[in-house]
mmCIF file of C-alpha atoms in Angstrom:
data_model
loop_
_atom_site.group_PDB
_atom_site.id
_atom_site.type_symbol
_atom_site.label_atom_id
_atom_site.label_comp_id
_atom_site.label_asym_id
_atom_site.label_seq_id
_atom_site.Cartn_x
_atom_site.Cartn_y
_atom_site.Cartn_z
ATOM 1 C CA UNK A 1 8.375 -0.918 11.456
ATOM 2 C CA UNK A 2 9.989 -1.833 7.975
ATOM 3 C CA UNK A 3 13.459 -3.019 8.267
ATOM 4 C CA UNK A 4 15.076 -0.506 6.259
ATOM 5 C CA UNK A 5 19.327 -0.657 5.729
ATOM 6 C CA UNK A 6 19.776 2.919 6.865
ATOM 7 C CA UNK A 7 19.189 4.646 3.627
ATOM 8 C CA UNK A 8 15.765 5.301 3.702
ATOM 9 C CA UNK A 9 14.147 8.345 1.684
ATOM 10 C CA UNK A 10 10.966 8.553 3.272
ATOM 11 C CA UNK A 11 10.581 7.766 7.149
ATOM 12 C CA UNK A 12 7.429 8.059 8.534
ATOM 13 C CA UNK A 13 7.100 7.882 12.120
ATOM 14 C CA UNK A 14 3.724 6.802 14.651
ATOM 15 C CA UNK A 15 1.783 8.819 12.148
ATOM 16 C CA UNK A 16 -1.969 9.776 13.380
ATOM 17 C CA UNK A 17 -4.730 11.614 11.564
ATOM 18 C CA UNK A 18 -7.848 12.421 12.809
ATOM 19 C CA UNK A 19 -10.613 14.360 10.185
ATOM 20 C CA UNK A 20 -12.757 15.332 13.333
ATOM 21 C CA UNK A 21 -13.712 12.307 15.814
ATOM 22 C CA UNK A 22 -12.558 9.633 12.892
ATOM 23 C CA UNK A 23 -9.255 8.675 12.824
ATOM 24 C CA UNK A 24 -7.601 7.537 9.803
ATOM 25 C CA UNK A 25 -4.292 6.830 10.160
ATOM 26 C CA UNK A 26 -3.865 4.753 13.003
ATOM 27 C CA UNK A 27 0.183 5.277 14.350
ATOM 28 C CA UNK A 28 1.976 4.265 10.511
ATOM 29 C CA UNK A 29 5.380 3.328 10.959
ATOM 30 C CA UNK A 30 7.196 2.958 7.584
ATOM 31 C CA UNK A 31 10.552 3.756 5.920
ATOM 32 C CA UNK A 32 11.062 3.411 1.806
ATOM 33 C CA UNK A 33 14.873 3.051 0.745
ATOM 34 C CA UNK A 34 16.611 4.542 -2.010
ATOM 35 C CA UNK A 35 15.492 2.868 -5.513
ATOM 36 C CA UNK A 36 12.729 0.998 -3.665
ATOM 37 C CA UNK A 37 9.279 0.581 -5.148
ATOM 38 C CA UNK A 38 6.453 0.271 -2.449
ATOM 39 C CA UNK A 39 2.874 -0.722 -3.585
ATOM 40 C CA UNK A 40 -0.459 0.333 -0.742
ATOM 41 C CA UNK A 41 -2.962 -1.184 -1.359
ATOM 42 C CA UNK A 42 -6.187 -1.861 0.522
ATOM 43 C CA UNK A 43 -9.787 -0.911 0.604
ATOM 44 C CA UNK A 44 -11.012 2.600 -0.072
ATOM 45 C CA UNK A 45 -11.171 4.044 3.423
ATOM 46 C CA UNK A 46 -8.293 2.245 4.871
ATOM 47 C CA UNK A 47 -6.050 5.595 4.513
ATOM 48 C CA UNK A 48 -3.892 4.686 1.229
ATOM 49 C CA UNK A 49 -4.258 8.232 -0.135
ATOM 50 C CA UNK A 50 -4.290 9.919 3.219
ATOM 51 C CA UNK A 51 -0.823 8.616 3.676
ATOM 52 C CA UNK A 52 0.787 10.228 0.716
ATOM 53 C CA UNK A 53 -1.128 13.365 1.244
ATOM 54 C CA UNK A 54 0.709 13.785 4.833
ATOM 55 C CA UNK A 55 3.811 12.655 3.800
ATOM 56 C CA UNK A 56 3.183 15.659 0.947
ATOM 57 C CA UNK A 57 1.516 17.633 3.638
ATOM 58 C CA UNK A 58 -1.364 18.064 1.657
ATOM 59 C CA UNK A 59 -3.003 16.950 4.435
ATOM 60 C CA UNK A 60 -1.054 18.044 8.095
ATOM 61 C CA UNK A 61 -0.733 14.884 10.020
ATOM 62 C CA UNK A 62 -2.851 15.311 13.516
ATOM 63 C CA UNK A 63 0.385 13.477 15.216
ATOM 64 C CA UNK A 64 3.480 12.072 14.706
ATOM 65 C CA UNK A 65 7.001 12.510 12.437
ATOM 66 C CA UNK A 66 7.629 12.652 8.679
ATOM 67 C CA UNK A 67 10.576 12.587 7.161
ATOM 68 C CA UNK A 68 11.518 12.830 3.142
ATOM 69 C CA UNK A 69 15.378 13.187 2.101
ATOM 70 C CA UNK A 70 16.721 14.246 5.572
ATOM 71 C CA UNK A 71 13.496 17.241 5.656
ATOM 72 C CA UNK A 72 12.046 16.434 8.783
ATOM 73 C CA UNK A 73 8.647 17.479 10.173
ATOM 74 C CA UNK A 74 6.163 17.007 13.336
ATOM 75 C CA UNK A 75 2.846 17.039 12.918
ATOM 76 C CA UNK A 76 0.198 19.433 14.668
ATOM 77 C CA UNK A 77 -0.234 23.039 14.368
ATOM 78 C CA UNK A 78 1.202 24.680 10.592
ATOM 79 C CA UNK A 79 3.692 27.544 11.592
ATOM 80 C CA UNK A 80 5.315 30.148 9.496
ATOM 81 C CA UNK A 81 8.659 28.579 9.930
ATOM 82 C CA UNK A 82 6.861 25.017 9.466
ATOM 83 C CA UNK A 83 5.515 26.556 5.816
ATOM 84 C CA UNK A 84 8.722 26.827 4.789
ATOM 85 C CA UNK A 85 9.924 23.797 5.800
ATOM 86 C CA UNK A 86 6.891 22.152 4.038
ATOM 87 C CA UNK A 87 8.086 23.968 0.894
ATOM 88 C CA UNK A 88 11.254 22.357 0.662
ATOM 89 C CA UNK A 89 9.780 18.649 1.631
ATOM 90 C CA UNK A 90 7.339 19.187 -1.592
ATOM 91 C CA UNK A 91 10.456 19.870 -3.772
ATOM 92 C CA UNK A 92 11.730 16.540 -3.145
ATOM 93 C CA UNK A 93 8.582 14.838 -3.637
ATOM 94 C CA UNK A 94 6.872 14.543 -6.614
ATOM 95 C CA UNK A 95 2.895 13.754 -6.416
ATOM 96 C CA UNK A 96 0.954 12.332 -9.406
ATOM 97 C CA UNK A 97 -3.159 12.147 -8.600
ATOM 98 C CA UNK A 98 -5.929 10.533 -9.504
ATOM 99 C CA UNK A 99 -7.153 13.139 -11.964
ATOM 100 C CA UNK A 100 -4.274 14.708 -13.558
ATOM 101 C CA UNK A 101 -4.524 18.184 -12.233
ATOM 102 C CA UNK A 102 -2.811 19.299 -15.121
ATOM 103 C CA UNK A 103 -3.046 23.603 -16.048
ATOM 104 C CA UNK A 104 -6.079 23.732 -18.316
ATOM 105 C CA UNK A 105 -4.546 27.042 -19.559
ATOM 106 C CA UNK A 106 -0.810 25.945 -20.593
ATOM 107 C CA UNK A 107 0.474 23.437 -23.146
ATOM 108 C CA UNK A 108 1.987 20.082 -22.325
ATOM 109 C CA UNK A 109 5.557 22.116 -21.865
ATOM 110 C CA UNK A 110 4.107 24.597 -20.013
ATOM 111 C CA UNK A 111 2.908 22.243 -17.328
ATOM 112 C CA UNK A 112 6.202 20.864 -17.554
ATOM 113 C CA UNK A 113 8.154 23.920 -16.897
ATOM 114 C CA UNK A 114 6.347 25.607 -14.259
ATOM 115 C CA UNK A 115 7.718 23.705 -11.284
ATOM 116 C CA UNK A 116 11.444 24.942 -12.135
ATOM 117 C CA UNK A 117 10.431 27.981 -12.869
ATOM 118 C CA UNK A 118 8.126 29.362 -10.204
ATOM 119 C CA UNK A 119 9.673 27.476 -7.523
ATOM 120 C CA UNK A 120 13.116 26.962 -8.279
ATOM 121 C CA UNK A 121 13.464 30.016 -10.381
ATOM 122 C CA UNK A 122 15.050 28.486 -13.579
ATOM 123 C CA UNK A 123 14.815 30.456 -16.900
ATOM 124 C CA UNK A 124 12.597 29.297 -19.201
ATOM 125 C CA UNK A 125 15.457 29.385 -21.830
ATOM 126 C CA UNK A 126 17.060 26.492 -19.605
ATOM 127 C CA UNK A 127 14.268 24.316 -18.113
ATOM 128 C CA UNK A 128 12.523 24.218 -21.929
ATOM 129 C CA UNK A 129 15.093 21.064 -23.237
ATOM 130 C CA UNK A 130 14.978 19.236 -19.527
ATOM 131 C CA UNK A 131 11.297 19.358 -20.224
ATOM 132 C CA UNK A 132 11.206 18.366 -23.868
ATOM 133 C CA UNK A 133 13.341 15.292 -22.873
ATOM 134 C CA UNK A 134 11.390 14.467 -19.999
ATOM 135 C CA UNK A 135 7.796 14.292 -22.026
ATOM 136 C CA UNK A 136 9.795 12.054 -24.784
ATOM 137 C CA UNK A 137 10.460 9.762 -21.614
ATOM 138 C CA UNK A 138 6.687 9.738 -21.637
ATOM 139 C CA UNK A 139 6.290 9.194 -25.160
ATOM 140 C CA UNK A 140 5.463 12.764 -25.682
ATOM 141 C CA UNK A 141 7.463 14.558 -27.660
ATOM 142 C CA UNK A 142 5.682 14.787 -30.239
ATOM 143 C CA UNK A 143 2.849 17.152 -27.990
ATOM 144 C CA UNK A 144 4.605 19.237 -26.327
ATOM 145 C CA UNK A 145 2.669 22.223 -27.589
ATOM 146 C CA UNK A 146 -1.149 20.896 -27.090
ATOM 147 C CA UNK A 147 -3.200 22.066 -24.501
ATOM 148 C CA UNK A 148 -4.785 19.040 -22.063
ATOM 149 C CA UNK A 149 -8.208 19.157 -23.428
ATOM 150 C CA UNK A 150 -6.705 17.975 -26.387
ATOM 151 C CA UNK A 151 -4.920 14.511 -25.084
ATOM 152 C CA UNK A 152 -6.496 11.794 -23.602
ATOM 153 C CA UNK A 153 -6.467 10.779 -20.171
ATOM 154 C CA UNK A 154 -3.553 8.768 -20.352
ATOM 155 C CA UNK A 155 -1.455 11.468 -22.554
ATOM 156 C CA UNK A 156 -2.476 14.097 -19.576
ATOM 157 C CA UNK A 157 -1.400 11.593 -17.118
ATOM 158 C CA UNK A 158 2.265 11.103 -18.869
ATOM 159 C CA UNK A 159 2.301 14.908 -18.741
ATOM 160 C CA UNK A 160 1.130 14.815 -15.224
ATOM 161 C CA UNK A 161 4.096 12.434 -14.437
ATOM 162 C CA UNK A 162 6.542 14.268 -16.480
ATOM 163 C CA UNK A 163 6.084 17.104 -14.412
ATOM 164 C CA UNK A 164 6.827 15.887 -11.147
ATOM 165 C CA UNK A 165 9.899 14.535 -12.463
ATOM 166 C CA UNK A 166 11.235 17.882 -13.669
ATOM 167 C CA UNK A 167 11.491 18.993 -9.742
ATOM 168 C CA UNK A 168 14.050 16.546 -9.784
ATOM 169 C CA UNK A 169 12.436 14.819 -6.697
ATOM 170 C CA UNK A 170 13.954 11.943 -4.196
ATOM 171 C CA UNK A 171 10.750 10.037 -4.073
ATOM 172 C CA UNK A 172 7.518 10.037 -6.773
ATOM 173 C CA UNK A 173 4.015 9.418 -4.506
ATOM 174 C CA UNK A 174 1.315 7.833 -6.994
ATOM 175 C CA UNK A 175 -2.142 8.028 -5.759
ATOM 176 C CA UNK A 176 -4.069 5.797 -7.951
ATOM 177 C CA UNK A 177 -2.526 7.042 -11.106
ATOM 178 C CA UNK A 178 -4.907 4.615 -13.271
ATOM 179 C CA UNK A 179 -8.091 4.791 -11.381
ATOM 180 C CA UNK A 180 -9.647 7.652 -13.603
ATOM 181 C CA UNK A 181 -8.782 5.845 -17.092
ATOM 182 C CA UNK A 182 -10.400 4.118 -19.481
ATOM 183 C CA UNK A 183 -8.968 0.378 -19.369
ATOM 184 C CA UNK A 184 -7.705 0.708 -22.416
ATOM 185 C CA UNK A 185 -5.495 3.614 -21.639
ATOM 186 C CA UNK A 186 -3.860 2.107 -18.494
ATOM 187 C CA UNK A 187 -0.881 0.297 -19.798
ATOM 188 C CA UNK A 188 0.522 3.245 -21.238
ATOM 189 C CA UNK A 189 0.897 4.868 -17.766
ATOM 190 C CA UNK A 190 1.803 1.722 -15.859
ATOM 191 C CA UNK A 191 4.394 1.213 -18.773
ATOM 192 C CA UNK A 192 5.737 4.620 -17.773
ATOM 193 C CA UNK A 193 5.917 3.637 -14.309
ATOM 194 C CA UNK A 194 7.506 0.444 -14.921
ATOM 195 C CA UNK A 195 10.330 2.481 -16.935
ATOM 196 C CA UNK A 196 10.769 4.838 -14.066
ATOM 197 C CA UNK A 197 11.264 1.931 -11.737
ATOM 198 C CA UNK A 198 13.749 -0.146 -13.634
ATOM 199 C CA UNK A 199 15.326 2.001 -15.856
ATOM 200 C CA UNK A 200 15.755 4.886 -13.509
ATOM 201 C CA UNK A 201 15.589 3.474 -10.206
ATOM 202 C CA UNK A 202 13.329 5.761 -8.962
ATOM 203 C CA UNK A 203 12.028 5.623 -5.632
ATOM 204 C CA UNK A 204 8.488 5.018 -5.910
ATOM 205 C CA UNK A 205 5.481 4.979 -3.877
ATOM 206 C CA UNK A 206 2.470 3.408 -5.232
ATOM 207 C CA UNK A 207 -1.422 3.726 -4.122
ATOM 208 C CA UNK A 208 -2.948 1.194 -6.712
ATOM 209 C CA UNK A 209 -5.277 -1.881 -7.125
ATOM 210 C CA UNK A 210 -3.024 -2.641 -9.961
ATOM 211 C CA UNK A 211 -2.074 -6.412 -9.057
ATOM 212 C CA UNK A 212 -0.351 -7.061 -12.128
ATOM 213 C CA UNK A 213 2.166 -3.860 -12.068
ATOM 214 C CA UNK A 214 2.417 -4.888 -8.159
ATOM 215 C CA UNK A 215 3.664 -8.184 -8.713
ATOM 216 C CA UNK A 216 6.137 -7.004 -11.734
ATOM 217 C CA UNK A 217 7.785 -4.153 -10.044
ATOM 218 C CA UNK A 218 7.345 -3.978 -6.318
ATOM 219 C CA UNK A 219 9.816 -4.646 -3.535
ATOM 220 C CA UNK A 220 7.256 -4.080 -1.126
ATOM 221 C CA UNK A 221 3.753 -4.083 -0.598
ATOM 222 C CA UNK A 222 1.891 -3.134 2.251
ATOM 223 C CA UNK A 223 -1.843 -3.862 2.686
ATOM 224 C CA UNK A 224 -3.817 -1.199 4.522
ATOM 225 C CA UNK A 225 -6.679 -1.737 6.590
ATOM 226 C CA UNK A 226 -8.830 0.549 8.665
ATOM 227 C CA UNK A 227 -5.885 2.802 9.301
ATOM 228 C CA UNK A 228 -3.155 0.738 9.998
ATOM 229 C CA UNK A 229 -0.547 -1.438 7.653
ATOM 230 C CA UNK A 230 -2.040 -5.052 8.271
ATOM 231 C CA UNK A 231 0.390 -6.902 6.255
ATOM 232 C CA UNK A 232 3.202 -6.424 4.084
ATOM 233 C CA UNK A 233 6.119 -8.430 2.603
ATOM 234 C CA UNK A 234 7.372 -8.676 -1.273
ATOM 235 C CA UNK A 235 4.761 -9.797 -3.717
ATOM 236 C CA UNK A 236 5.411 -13.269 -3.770
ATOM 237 C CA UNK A 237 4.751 -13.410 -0.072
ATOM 238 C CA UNK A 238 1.513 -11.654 -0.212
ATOM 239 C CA UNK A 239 0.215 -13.624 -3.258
ATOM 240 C CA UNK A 240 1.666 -16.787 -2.208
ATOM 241 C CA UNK A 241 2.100 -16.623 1.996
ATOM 242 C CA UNK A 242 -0.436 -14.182 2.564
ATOM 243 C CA UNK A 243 -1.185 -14.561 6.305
ATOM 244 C CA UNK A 244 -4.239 -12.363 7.318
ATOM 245 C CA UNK A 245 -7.703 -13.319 5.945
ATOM 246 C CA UNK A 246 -8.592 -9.745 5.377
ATOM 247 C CA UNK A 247 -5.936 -9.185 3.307
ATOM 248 C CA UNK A 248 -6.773 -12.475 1.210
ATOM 249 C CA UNK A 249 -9.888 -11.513 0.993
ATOM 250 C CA UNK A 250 -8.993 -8.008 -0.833
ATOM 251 C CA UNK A 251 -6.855 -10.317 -2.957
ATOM 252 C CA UNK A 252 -9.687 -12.620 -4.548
ATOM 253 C CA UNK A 253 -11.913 -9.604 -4.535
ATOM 254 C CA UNK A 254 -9.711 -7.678 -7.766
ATOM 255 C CA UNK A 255 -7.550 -10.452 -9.027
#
């Protein structure tokens, strides 16, 4: 368990999950404070992404507890009351994937705005100038009115980032934000990132093999490996005091 100083935004709790016979997630214990920025990282397979799609419940978790600001859920069977319940976690946690999922059929501001208003039921008249400020965070201002097959990967992601942040969420879950981009387009999102995490204090976590961003911005890191968290410590104890071959291994392998 993560020693955590009692203000933790995410708690996640002996989490299990099973896809038929194979089990994934091997009983995760983890907690991620206020303002903290956690990098996974490990092999593909080792349940990185599986983890942020339970604590999302975009996955349901065969077994154990998740918890995301004070929202508390079991796992197992998906009730009508649990529904609900699920419903409010996902409004305080914003998910950014691997391919953008962006709206083919709305503009940059339309992606933006549709979180406040279909869930939260904000007029468009008020959400509009939250969202205009949120893609110039992004460095977007300027197209706020283009559809997605006209931006690049990285312009799509921004957008995809700036509208998780307009639900206002306690905790941003980034599943290997960078893995679908051309190299060249990467910094611009991890710039982003960087931004949200020391200019905003955002509470972040991170599923990248980004090394580099790791070692800049984390607090944490935690290195995955068939299903359970292996290792973890700040980044200059995993780069410098790392204490498990396999994780060393992972290490020389992308750095």
């Amino acid at each position: 368990m993560s020693v955590s100083n009692g203000d933790a935004v995410v708690r996640v709790t002996n989490l299990h999950k099973y896809f038929g016979p194979l089990e994934v997630l091997r009983g995760i214990d983890m907690e991620v404070d206020g303002g903290e920025v956690v990098v996974i990282f490990g092999r593909s397979g080792s349940g990185k992404s599986t983890l942020l799609r339970c604590i999302n419940f975009l996955e349901d978790p065969t077994d154990g507890q998740i918890e995301v600001a004070g929202i508390r859920l079991e796992g197992g069977h998906r009730t009508r009351g649990k529904r609900e319940q699920i419903r409010r976690l996902r409004t305080h946690a914003g998910m950014v994937f691997q391919q953008f999922n962006l709206f083919p059929h709305m503009t940059a501001i339309q992606n933006v705005m549709e979180g406040p208003v279909t869930v939260k039921d904000f007029k468009p008249d008020t959400v509009r100038p939250m969202a205009m400020e949120l893609l110039a965070r992004v460095g977007l201002a300027d197209k706020a009115d283009e559809y997605p097959i006209r931006l690049s990967g990285g312009q799509q992601q921004r957008v995809a980032i700036a509208r998780a942040l307009a639900m206002e969420p306690d905790v941003m879950l980034f599943d290997e934000p960078t893995s679908a981009l051309d190299p060249e387009l990467i910094g611009e999102v991890l710039n982003v990132m960087k931004s949200l995490a020391t200019d905003f204090h955002m509470t972040m976590m991170v599923v990248t093999h980004e090394m580099g961003f790791a070692r800049e911005v984390a607090n944490r890191m935690c290195f995955f490996h068939e299903g359970v968290i292996l290792e973890e410590g700040t980044p200059d104890q995993i780069f410098n005091e790392t204490r498990f071959p396999e994780t060393q291994k992972f290490l020389d392998a992308v750095l």
